Amino acid sequence: MGGEQFEQKEETQGSPELLQSLRSKATELLLREEWEESIQLYTKFIDLSRIQITNLAGSDPDSIHKLKKSLCLALCNRAEARARLHDSSEAMRDCEQALEIENTHFKTLLCKGKVLLGLSKYSSALECFKTALLDPQASESVTEYMEKCKKLEFQGKTGAFDLSDWILSGFRGITPELAEFIGSVEIKKSEASGRGLFATKNIVVGALVLVTKGVATERGILGSEESGEKAQMIMWKNFVEEVTKSVRRCDRTRRLVSSLSTGEEEEKLEIPDISLFRPEQAFETCGEDLDMEKLLSILDVNSLVEDAVSAKVLGKNKEYYGVGLWTLASFMNHSCLPNARRVHVGDYAVVHASRDIKAGEEITFAYFDVLSSPLEKRKEMAESWGFSCGCNRCKFESLLSVANQEIREFEMGLERGVDAGNAVYTVEEGMKRWKVKGKDKGLLRASYWGVYEEVYNSERLMRRWGRKVPTMEVVVDSVSDVIGSDERLLKMLVEGMKQKKNGGCSGNIAEMERIMKLGKGVYGKVVSKKKALKTLLGLE
């Protein structure tokens, strides 16, 4: 259904019968949620109404007044339909035009407020709802929208998020709606690659770095290897289509996506100010067209998989494979000494410090598994991602490997398969001879974590080697100190405590504090209640 049936009547431009018919049909389509079709007819009605108002100028004030009221409502309804299609830029333009006709139009204020809320412009949305509340038509829902704006505005300013109650409920109910938040960070040139995200203040482990809503996300269930690959291809196609729609329909989104790297000429890229990513920034039209070739390159370089080595998915989405685009998080480079992780909640990526971060330090993710991955393996993985890593860990291990034939022989032995206890003992004794001290011990222990894990998980190996190798707690502390909190380190501590409890021994306070600190590094301080964190860790 569309406007074709009215084409033959256009010679009567603006006749009352035609306008009434157009408005009725458009409203019917709106109520049936046929958004695109209703937009077509409202557009025809709006265009003809404007022609009629121009034709009647200075001759019939009453008719002009009635036409303007109808025009205001039509613009509002078209804005509603466009908002349902996530065409926020055009929806906002319609709202502004409607309010020029009647600046206190209740339905338009409500629509504009909801569009602004969807754009994370909480204070601007709140002003719309405050004005709408003065109208006699206002119901309790307007007050609810106002409270929602206040809550999200507070979250966005303070970073005071807490998912504890949702976790304790077993993730029942609606996924919490979060505010967008940007912490003490800035974008600068990175020694690692192109541009990066840097801390402007010290950030403690678990503290929020940023919360950002995805431009688009796509999720699905993967089957066997062959069907899984096919499913991923379909998901990618759908994901590209959703991003394309978002870019075309929202000026701000197009501007943000355009600022991302295509993977070429990194050194020539402009350094955007962090304020560009703050939702309350004024609307600006992006002058640059984003062609499909450039967009595909941007998505290839910047898209993130939800269930990644540096991420956790909370709620019902953990059952699915998901891919998405989160613009500000895309500026975070890889390091084999990562200091940040993310938690995915609905369409939001919640990024937090996985270890203490100093002011001026670059904030990084691990793009691939950096635990139990020696230098050569990490080089191969980095190459598959299209870059080479020059972090301090890689530099240290490269120099050590070049100068030490013993390490190369040890790694060849690992590939052939050796006794894990003997391997751990060899590394620990070797570090004494190689004069590896302090935090550098954690680097090698992280690279050979696999054999350490095998020893600590085996009663037989611990009986044989337990007195000759460091305790599990010492190794976990040294590894997490350099690569940040990791779920496997956390799991090992938790299992160790459970075994002690099963054996009739209660864990001490220091052990629980160590577990809770690592837990904050994995899940972040958005899980503020100890009971909620213990629930996630399987300790409740």
XYZ file of C-alpha atoms in Angstrom:
540
model
C 0.000 0.000 0.000
C 1.300 3.472 -0.767
C 0.445 6.819 -2.292
C -0.043 5.620 -5.895
C -3.851 5.685 -5.670
C -3.731 9.422 -4.944
C -1.538 10.442 -7.898
C -4.483 11.045 -10.206
C -5.958 13.513 -7.709
C -2.910 15.756 -7.433
C -4.349 18.199 -9.926
C -6.762 19.229 -7.145
C -3.741 20.124 -5.018
C -4.724 20.395 -1.384
C -8.484 19.794 -1.743
C -10.024 19.080 1.680
C -11.201 15.652 0.542
C -7.759 14.601 -0.662
C -6.036 15.901 2.475
C -8.542 14.120 4.724
C -8.144 10.878 2.780
C -4.338 11.077 2.914
C -4.339 11.803 6.641
C -6.749 8.952 7.418
C -4.807 6.417 5.376
C -1.464 7.552 6.831
C -2.815 7.287 10.393
C -4.227 3.838 9.676
C -0.827 2.684 8.415
C 0.861 4.208 11.496
C -1.460 2.298 13.833
C -0.712 -0.903 11.893
C 3.018 -0.180 12.376
C 3.652 -0.024 8.643
C 6.200 2.706 9.193
C 7.644 3.273 5.708
C 4.234 3.329 4.027
C 2.834 5.751 6.595
C 5.865 8.034 6.082
C 5.166 8.136 2.344
C 1.563 9.252 2.835
C 2.364 11.707 5.630
C 5.015 13.246 3.361
C 2.414 13.698 0.598
C -0.027 15.191 3.093
C 2.627 17.543 4.523
C 3.738 18.751 1.081
C 0.178 19.416 -0.097
C -0.755 21.124 3.198
C 2.176 23.519 2.852
C 1.148 24.363 -0.721
C -2.410 25.014 0.466
C -1.228 27.246 3.335
C 0.866 29.276 0.872
C -2.083 29.591 -1.516
C -4.402 30.761 1.273
C -1.925 33.260 2.738
C -3.697 36.514 3.701
C -7.163 35.348 2.696
C -8.570 32.746 5.122
C -7.036 32.815 8.642
C -9.375 30.137 10.057
C -8.543 27.627 7.304
C -4.826 28.358 7.648
C -5.046 27.797 11.433
C -6.764 24.412 10.940
C -4.260 23.386 8.271
C -1.327 24.296 10.517
C -2.774 22.208 13.377
C -3.139 19.245 11.017
C 0.364 19.868 9.660
C 1.799 19.905 13.188
C 0.188 16.557 14.011
C 1.289 15.033 10.679
C 4.902 16.100 11.282
C 4.718 14.599 14.763
C 3.304 11.302 13.455
C 5.915 11.139 10.711
C 8.576 11.741 13.369
C 7.147 8.827 15.367
C 7.334 6.519 12.331
C 10.876 7.654 11.522
C 11.920 7.127 15.128
C 10.603 3.552 14.969
C 12.883 3.034 11.965
C 15.788 4.533 13.987
C 15.940 7.477 11.571
C 16.735 9.827 14.441
C 18.057 12.756 12.387
C 14.894 13.051 10.259
C 12.677 12.373 13.272
C 14.329 15.278 15.105
C 13.853 17.577 12.099
C 10.152 16.711 11.988
C 9.792 17.393 15.713
C 11.526 20.760 15.400
C 9.265 21.772 12.492
C 6.156 20.683 14.402
C 7.217 22.693 17.473
C 7.774 25.769 15.290
C 4.043 25.593 14.562
C 3.003 24.827 18.163
C 5.825 24.981 20.689
C 3.917 23.174 23.454
C 2.399 20.406 21.303
C 2.184 17.543 23.797
C 2.574 14.586 21.447
C 5.548 16.196 19.668
C 7.301 16.998 22.955
C 6.825 13.390 24.000
C 8.164 12.089 20.683
C 11.151 14.464 20.718
C 11.952 13.485 24.292
C 11.973 9.790 23.399
C 14.198 10.392 20.362
C 16.657 12.395 22.478
C 16.593 9.680 25.145
C 17.459 7.098 22.472
C 20.393 9.313 21.457
C 21.594 9.368 25.109
C 20.912 13.125 25.331
C 19.439 12.808 28.809
C 19.308 16.448 29.950
C 17.762 17.614 26.651
C 15.202 14.805 26.830
C 14.383 15.743 30.418
C 13.568 19.332 29.372
C 11.116 18.024 26.751
C 9.352 15.806 29.281
C 9.221 18.656 31.839
C 7.419 20.856 29.310
C 5.124 17.986 28.286
C 4.206 17.403 31.953
C 2.530 20.839 32.040
C -0.046 19.668 29.490
C -3.418 18.411 30.832
C -2.971 15.261 28.697
C 0.163 14.285 30.616
C -0.054 10.913 32.343
C 2.117 9.043 34.824
C 4.237 7.770 31.919
C 5.704 11.275 31.441
C 6.847 11.291 35.072
C 8.370 7.834 34.547
C 10.297 9.129 31.533
C 11.546 12.052 33.610
C 12.787 9.726 36.366
C 14.493 7.572 33.764
C 16.257 10.631 32.319
C 17.435 11.712 35.780
C 18.751 8.239 36.575
C 20.616 7.899 33.262
C 21.964 11.455 33.433
C 23.355 10.704 36.915
C 24.936 7.473 35.662
C 26.409 9.234 32.639
C 27.999 11.948 34.790
C 29.233 9.817 37.681
C 29.734 6.308 36.271
C 27.687 4.999 39.230
C 26.423 1.767 37.657
C 25.435 -1.343 39.589
C 24.285 -4.587 37.997
C 24.234 -6.502 41.280
C 20.461 -6.843 41.687
C 20.058 -8.027 38.078
C 22.757 -10.646 38.655
C 21.226 -11.784 41.951
C 17.857 -12.186 40.215
C 19.444 -14.711 37.862
C 19.331 -12.186 34.973
C 15.544 -12.314 34.971
C 13.462 -9.537 33.491
C 14.474 -6.835 31.061
C 18.180 -6.228 30.480
C 19.142 -3.026 32.363
C 19.269 0.104 30.227
C 22.568 1.852 30.816
C 23.735 5.396 30.250
C 26.666 6.169 28.003
C 29.695 7.165 30.079
C 33.205 8.387 29.298
C 35.747 8.346 32.111
C 39.143 9.985 32.463
C 40.403 9.204 28.956
C 41.610 10.944 25.806
C 42.547 9.916 22.268
C 46.201 10.385 21.297
C 48.817 9.090 18.896
C 49.885 5.613 19.939
C 53.295 4.020 19.759
C 51.512 0.718 19.193
C 49.499 1.674 16.120
C 47.879 4.846 14.820
C 45.684 6.285 17.549
C 44.846 4.937 20.976
C 42.871 5.604 24.139
C 44.891 6.943 27.093
C 44.165 7.493 30.783
C 44.254 11.110 31.945
C 44.140 10.064 35.621
C 45.107 6.989 37.615
C 42.445 4.275 37.242
C 42.222 1.499 39.843
C 41.453 -2.110 38.978
C 37.751 -2.632 38.285
C 36.999 1.071 37.784
C 34.945 2.108 34.768
C 36.727 3.435 31.694
C 33.691 3.886 29.475
C 30.201 2.598 28.691
C 29.124 2.815 25.064
C 26.108 1.647 23.090
C 26.688 -0.312 19.901
C 25.993 1.341 16.558
C 24.607 -2.066 15.613
C 24.853 -5.626 16.893
C 23.991 -8.983 15.363
C 23.619 -12.238 17.270
C 22.882 -15.845 16.437
C 23.494 -19.461 17.378
C 26.354 -21.239 15.612
C 26.034 -24.927 14.833
C 28.646 -27.321 13.474
C 31.798 -26.043 11.810
C 30.304 -25.918 8.307
C 26.880 -24.587 9.318
C 28.569 -22.236 11.819
C 30.643 -20.615 9.068
C 27.519 -20.171 6.958
C 25.655 -18.679 9.929
C 28.526 -16.253 10.555
C 28.430 -15.109 6.923
C 24.684 -14.451 7.150
C 25.145 -12.623 10.448
C 27.920 -10.479 8.978
C 25.717 -9.557 6.014
C 22.872 -8.565 8.347
C 25.295 -6.661 10.578
C 26.666 -4.645 7.641
C 23.101 -3.807 6.568
C 22.211 -2.594 10.080
C 25.323 -0.411 10.338
C 24.619 1.007 6.877
C 21.082 1.941 7.931
C 22.326 3.537 11.162
C 24.955 5.585 9.321
C 22.445 6.829 6.760
C 19.761 7.668 9.299
C 21.771 9.462 11.987
C 24.174 12.359 11.368
C 25.973 11.790 14.669
C 26.475 8.091 13.985
C 27.837 8.834 10.519
C 30.256 11.364 12.008
C 31.502 8.912 14.657
C 31.870 5.961 12.297
C 33.664 8.183 9.777
C 36.299 8.944 12.431
C 37.334 5.267 12.653
C 40.322 3.734 10.917
C 40.161 1.810 7.659
C 43.493 0.190 8.475
C 45.419 2.322 5.961
C 47.648 5.377 6.414
C 47.224 5.254 10.193
C 49.800 7.976 10.799
C 47.844 10.497 8.735
C 44.587 10.060 10.644
C 43.140 13.013 12.516
C 43.070 12.780 16.322
C 39.427 13.384 17.304
C 38.678 15.207 20.543
C 37.049 12.950 23.136
C 34.119 15.405 23.329
C 33.028 14.175 19.889
C 31.903 10.946 21.558
C 29.917 12.593 24.342
C 26.191 12.205 23.564
C 25.254 15.707 24.728
C 27.350 17.298 21.977
C 25.233 19.479 19.696
C 24.033 17.966 16.422
C 26.378 18.560 13.527
C 25.938 17.301 10.015
C 28.804 15.139 8.813
C 30.032 16.623 5.568
C 31.797 13.446 4.498
C 29.916 10.777 2.571
C 30.686 7.292 3.787
C 30.797 5.060 0.724
C 30.304 1.312 1.039
C 33.936 0.447 0.319
C 35.176 2.668 3.143
C 32.436 1.443 5.492
C 33.337 -2.216 4.883
C 36.992 -1.432 5.607
C 36.015 0.326 8.830
C 33.895 -2.636 9.933
C 36.614 -5.123 9.048
C 39.112 -3.266 11.252
C 36.895 -2.121 14.134
C 34.121 -4.667 14.733
C 34.291 -6.591 18.003
C 33.106 -10.087 18.844
C 31.211 -10.184 22.150
C 32.489 -13.536 23.387
C 36.172 -12.603 23.131
C 39.166 -13.440 25.312
C 39.006 -9.984 26.908
C 35.223 -9.919 27.360
C 32.318 -11.396 29.309
C 28.701 -11.486 28.162
C 26.085 -11.171 30.913
C 22.436 -12.182 30.659
C 20.583 -14.069 27.951
C 22.970 -12.920 25.190
C 25.716 -15.206 26.541
C 23.947 -18.068 24.747
C 24.649 -16.427 21.380
C 27.555 -15.534 19.131
C 27.512 -11.763 18.744
C 29.329 -9.133 16.715
C 28.981 -5.366 16.968
C 30.498 -1.937 16.466
C 31.235 0.245 19.507
C 32.909 3.403 18.214
C 34.973 4.670 21.170
C 36.040 1.148 22.213
C 37.366 0.732 18.661
C 40.216 3.129 19.491
C 41.654 0.642 21.978
C 44.735 -1.120 20.631
C 46.060 -4.584 21.407
C 48.788 -5.298 23.924
C 50.211 -8.540 25.285
C 50.206 -6.600 28.571
C 46.522 -5.588 28.497
C 45.042 -3.449 31.250
C 41.348 -3.442 30.351
C 38.456 -5.817 29.802
C 34.836 -5.364 28.826
C 31.486 -6.732 29.906
C 28.641 -6.858 27.387
C 25.182 -6.004 28.746
C 22.500 -5.926 26.068
C 23.805 -3.636 23.323
C 26.260 -1.880 25.661
C 29.983 -2.506 26.064
C 31.139 -1.725 29.603
C 34.927 -1.245 29.629
C 36.829 -1.342 32.929
C 40.410 -1.575 34.188
C 41.624 -5.169 34.603
C 44.610 -3.912 36.606
C 45.713 -0.542 37.955
C 46.359 1.981 35.161
C 48.609 5.017 35.577
C 47.815 8.466 34.187
C 49.265 8.751 30.682
C 49.235 4.971 30.130
C 47.531 3.623 27.015
C 44.392 1.592 27.700
C 44.505 -1.710 25.826
C 42.649 -4.973 25.249
C 44.102 -8.372 24.405
C 42.819 -9.068 20.888
C 43.820 -12.716 21.260
C 44.865 -15.087 24.048
C 48.036 -13.733 25.674
C 47.996 -16.222 28.551
C 49.881 -19.458 27.943
C 51.134 -18.014 24.652
C 54.932 -17.796 24.188
C 56.422 -15.094 21.985
C 56.407 -16.996 18.682
C 52.780 -18.037 19.092
C 51.758 -14.448 19.850
C 53.653 -13.251 16.779
C 51.673 -15.659 14.624
C 48.362 -14.527 16.120
C 49.252 -10.844 15.721
C 50.150 -11.480 12.093
C 46.753 -13.094 11.509
C 45.215 -9.845 12.814
C 47.357 -7.807 10.449
C 49.818 -6.180 12.842
C 52.993 -6.837 14.813
C 53.072 -6.201 18.550
C 55.878 -4.099 20.012
C 54.781 -4.082 23.662
C 57.337 -4.321 26.478
C 56.552 -7.994 27.010
C 57.307 -8.869 23.390
C 60.496 -6.781 23.473
C 61.662 -8.425 26.702
C 60.988 -11.977 25.528
C 62.537 -11.276 22.130
C 65.796 -10.052 23.692
C 65.839 -12.950 26.152
C 65.192 -15.520 23.435
C 67.900 -14.145 21.135
C 70.475 -14.185 23.926
C 69.494 -17.558 25.351
C 69.616 -20.840 23.478
C 68.246 -22.598 26.558
C 64.840 -20.890 26.172
C 64.555 -21.900 22.531
C 65.358 -25.511 23.437
C 62.848 -25.393 26.296
C 60.060 -24.200 23.980
C 60.857 -26.949 21.467
C 60.565 -29.409 24.344
C 57.123 -28.028 25.217
C 55.961 -28.625 21.650
C 57.118 -32.252 21.828
C 55.455 -32.728 25.206
C 57.281 -32.845 28.522
C 56.446 -33.447 32.161
C 54.628 -30.269 33.287
C 56.243 -30.309 36.736
C 59.702 -30.547 35.246
C 58.835 -27.738 32.818
C 57.754 -25.403 35.632
C 60.861 -26.267 37.645
C 63.048 -25.604 34.580
C 61.480 -22.161 34.051
C 61.807 -21.174 37.700
C 65.436 -22.330 37.944
C 66.202 -20.805 34.553
C 64.926 -17.377 35.656
C 67.541 -17.438 38.436
C 70.320 -18.086 35.924
C 68.939 -15.601 33.381
C 68.670 -12.973 36.127
C 64.960 -12.446 35.502
C 63.602 -10.463 38.442
C 60.540 -8.634 39.711
C 57.606 -8.238 37.335
C 59.574 -9.849 34.504
C 59.007 -13.195 36.234
C 55.285 -12.704 35.691
C 55.883 -12.235 31.959
C 57.503 -15.659 31.527
C 55.051 -17.343 33.866
C 52.208 -15.905 31.749
C 53.784 -17.188 28.538
C 54.152 -20.706 29.952
C 50.981 -20.631 32.028
C 49.748 -23.881 30.488
C 52.319 -26.012 32.319
C 51.815 -24.126 35.590
C 48.072 -24.716 35.318
C 48.588 -28.414 34.663
C 50.764 -28.752 37.771
C 48.421 -26.880 40.119
C 45.421 -28.866 38.880
C 47.116 -32.250 39.429
C 47.417 -33.817 42.889
C 50.014 -36.244 41.520
C 52.223 -33.482 40.111
C 51.826 -31.340 43.217
C 52.909 -34.239 45.436
C 56.034 -34.620 43.327
C 56.877 -30.992 42.536
C 54.979 -28.927 45.124
C 58.025 -28.184 47.264
C 60.200 -27.307 44.282
C 57.944 -24.764 42.552
C 56.291 -21.521 43.765
C 52.820 -21.690 45.284
C 49.802 -21.187 43.047
C 49.008 -17.884 44.802
C 52.490 -16.461 44.145
C 52.309 -17.335 40.442
C 48.731 -16.067 39.989
C 49.641 -12.764 41.674
C 52.722 -12.268 39.494
C 50.849 -13.108 36.278
C 47.787 -10.929 37.020
C 50.125 -8.092 37.987
C 51.424 -7.894 34.410
C 48.567 -9.065 32.151
C 45.666 -8.031 34.352
C 42.812 -10.126 35.662
C 41.989 -13.205 33.636
C 39.079 -15.577 34.081
C 41.359 -18.642 34.114
C 43.498 -17.223 36.918
C 40.326 -16.459 38.833
C 38.922 -19.927 38.232
C 42.079 -21.532 39.585
C 41.884 -19.565 42.834
C 38.174 -20.306 43.221
C 38.688 -24.031 42.627
C 41.536 -24.022 45.133
C 39.300 -22.491 47.777
C 36.486 -24.966 47.044
C 38.878 -27.897 47.388
C 40.018 -26.595 50.763
C 36.413 -26.285 51.915
C 35.616 -29.795 50.696
C 38.647 -31.026 52.626
C 37.368 -29.433 55.812
C 39.627 -26.369 55.697
C 38.168 -22.874 55.510
C 39.866 -20.341 53.254
C 41.516 -17.418 54.986
C 40.662 -13.738 54.569
C 43.704 -13.068 52.342
C 42.599 -15.781 49.896
C 39.084 -14.343 49.640
C 40.434 -10.810 49.170
C 42.706 -12.074 46.376
C 39.719 -13.721 44.675
C 37.504 -10.644 45.037
C 40.207 -8.361 43.611
C 40.651 -10.612 40.584
C 36.859 -10.800 40.283
C 36.658 -7.002 40.105
C 39.288 -7.096 37.375
C 37.250 -9.601 35.351
C 33.748 -8.163 35.884
C 34.429 -4.576 36.958
C 33.039 -2.524 39.820
C 29.621 -2.435 38.145
C 29.117 -5.579 40.238
C 29.443 -3.733 43.531
C 27.735 -6.148 45.927
C 29.989 -8.928 47.185
C 27.132 -11.418 47.108
C 26.544 -10.699 43.397
C 30.244 -11.141 42.588
C 30.368 -14.360 44.604
C 27.319 -15.567 42.657
C 29.141 -14.992 39.357
C 32.179 -16.813 40.743
C 30.128 -19.797 41.933
C 30.915 -19.121 45.594
C 27.289 -18.663 46.684
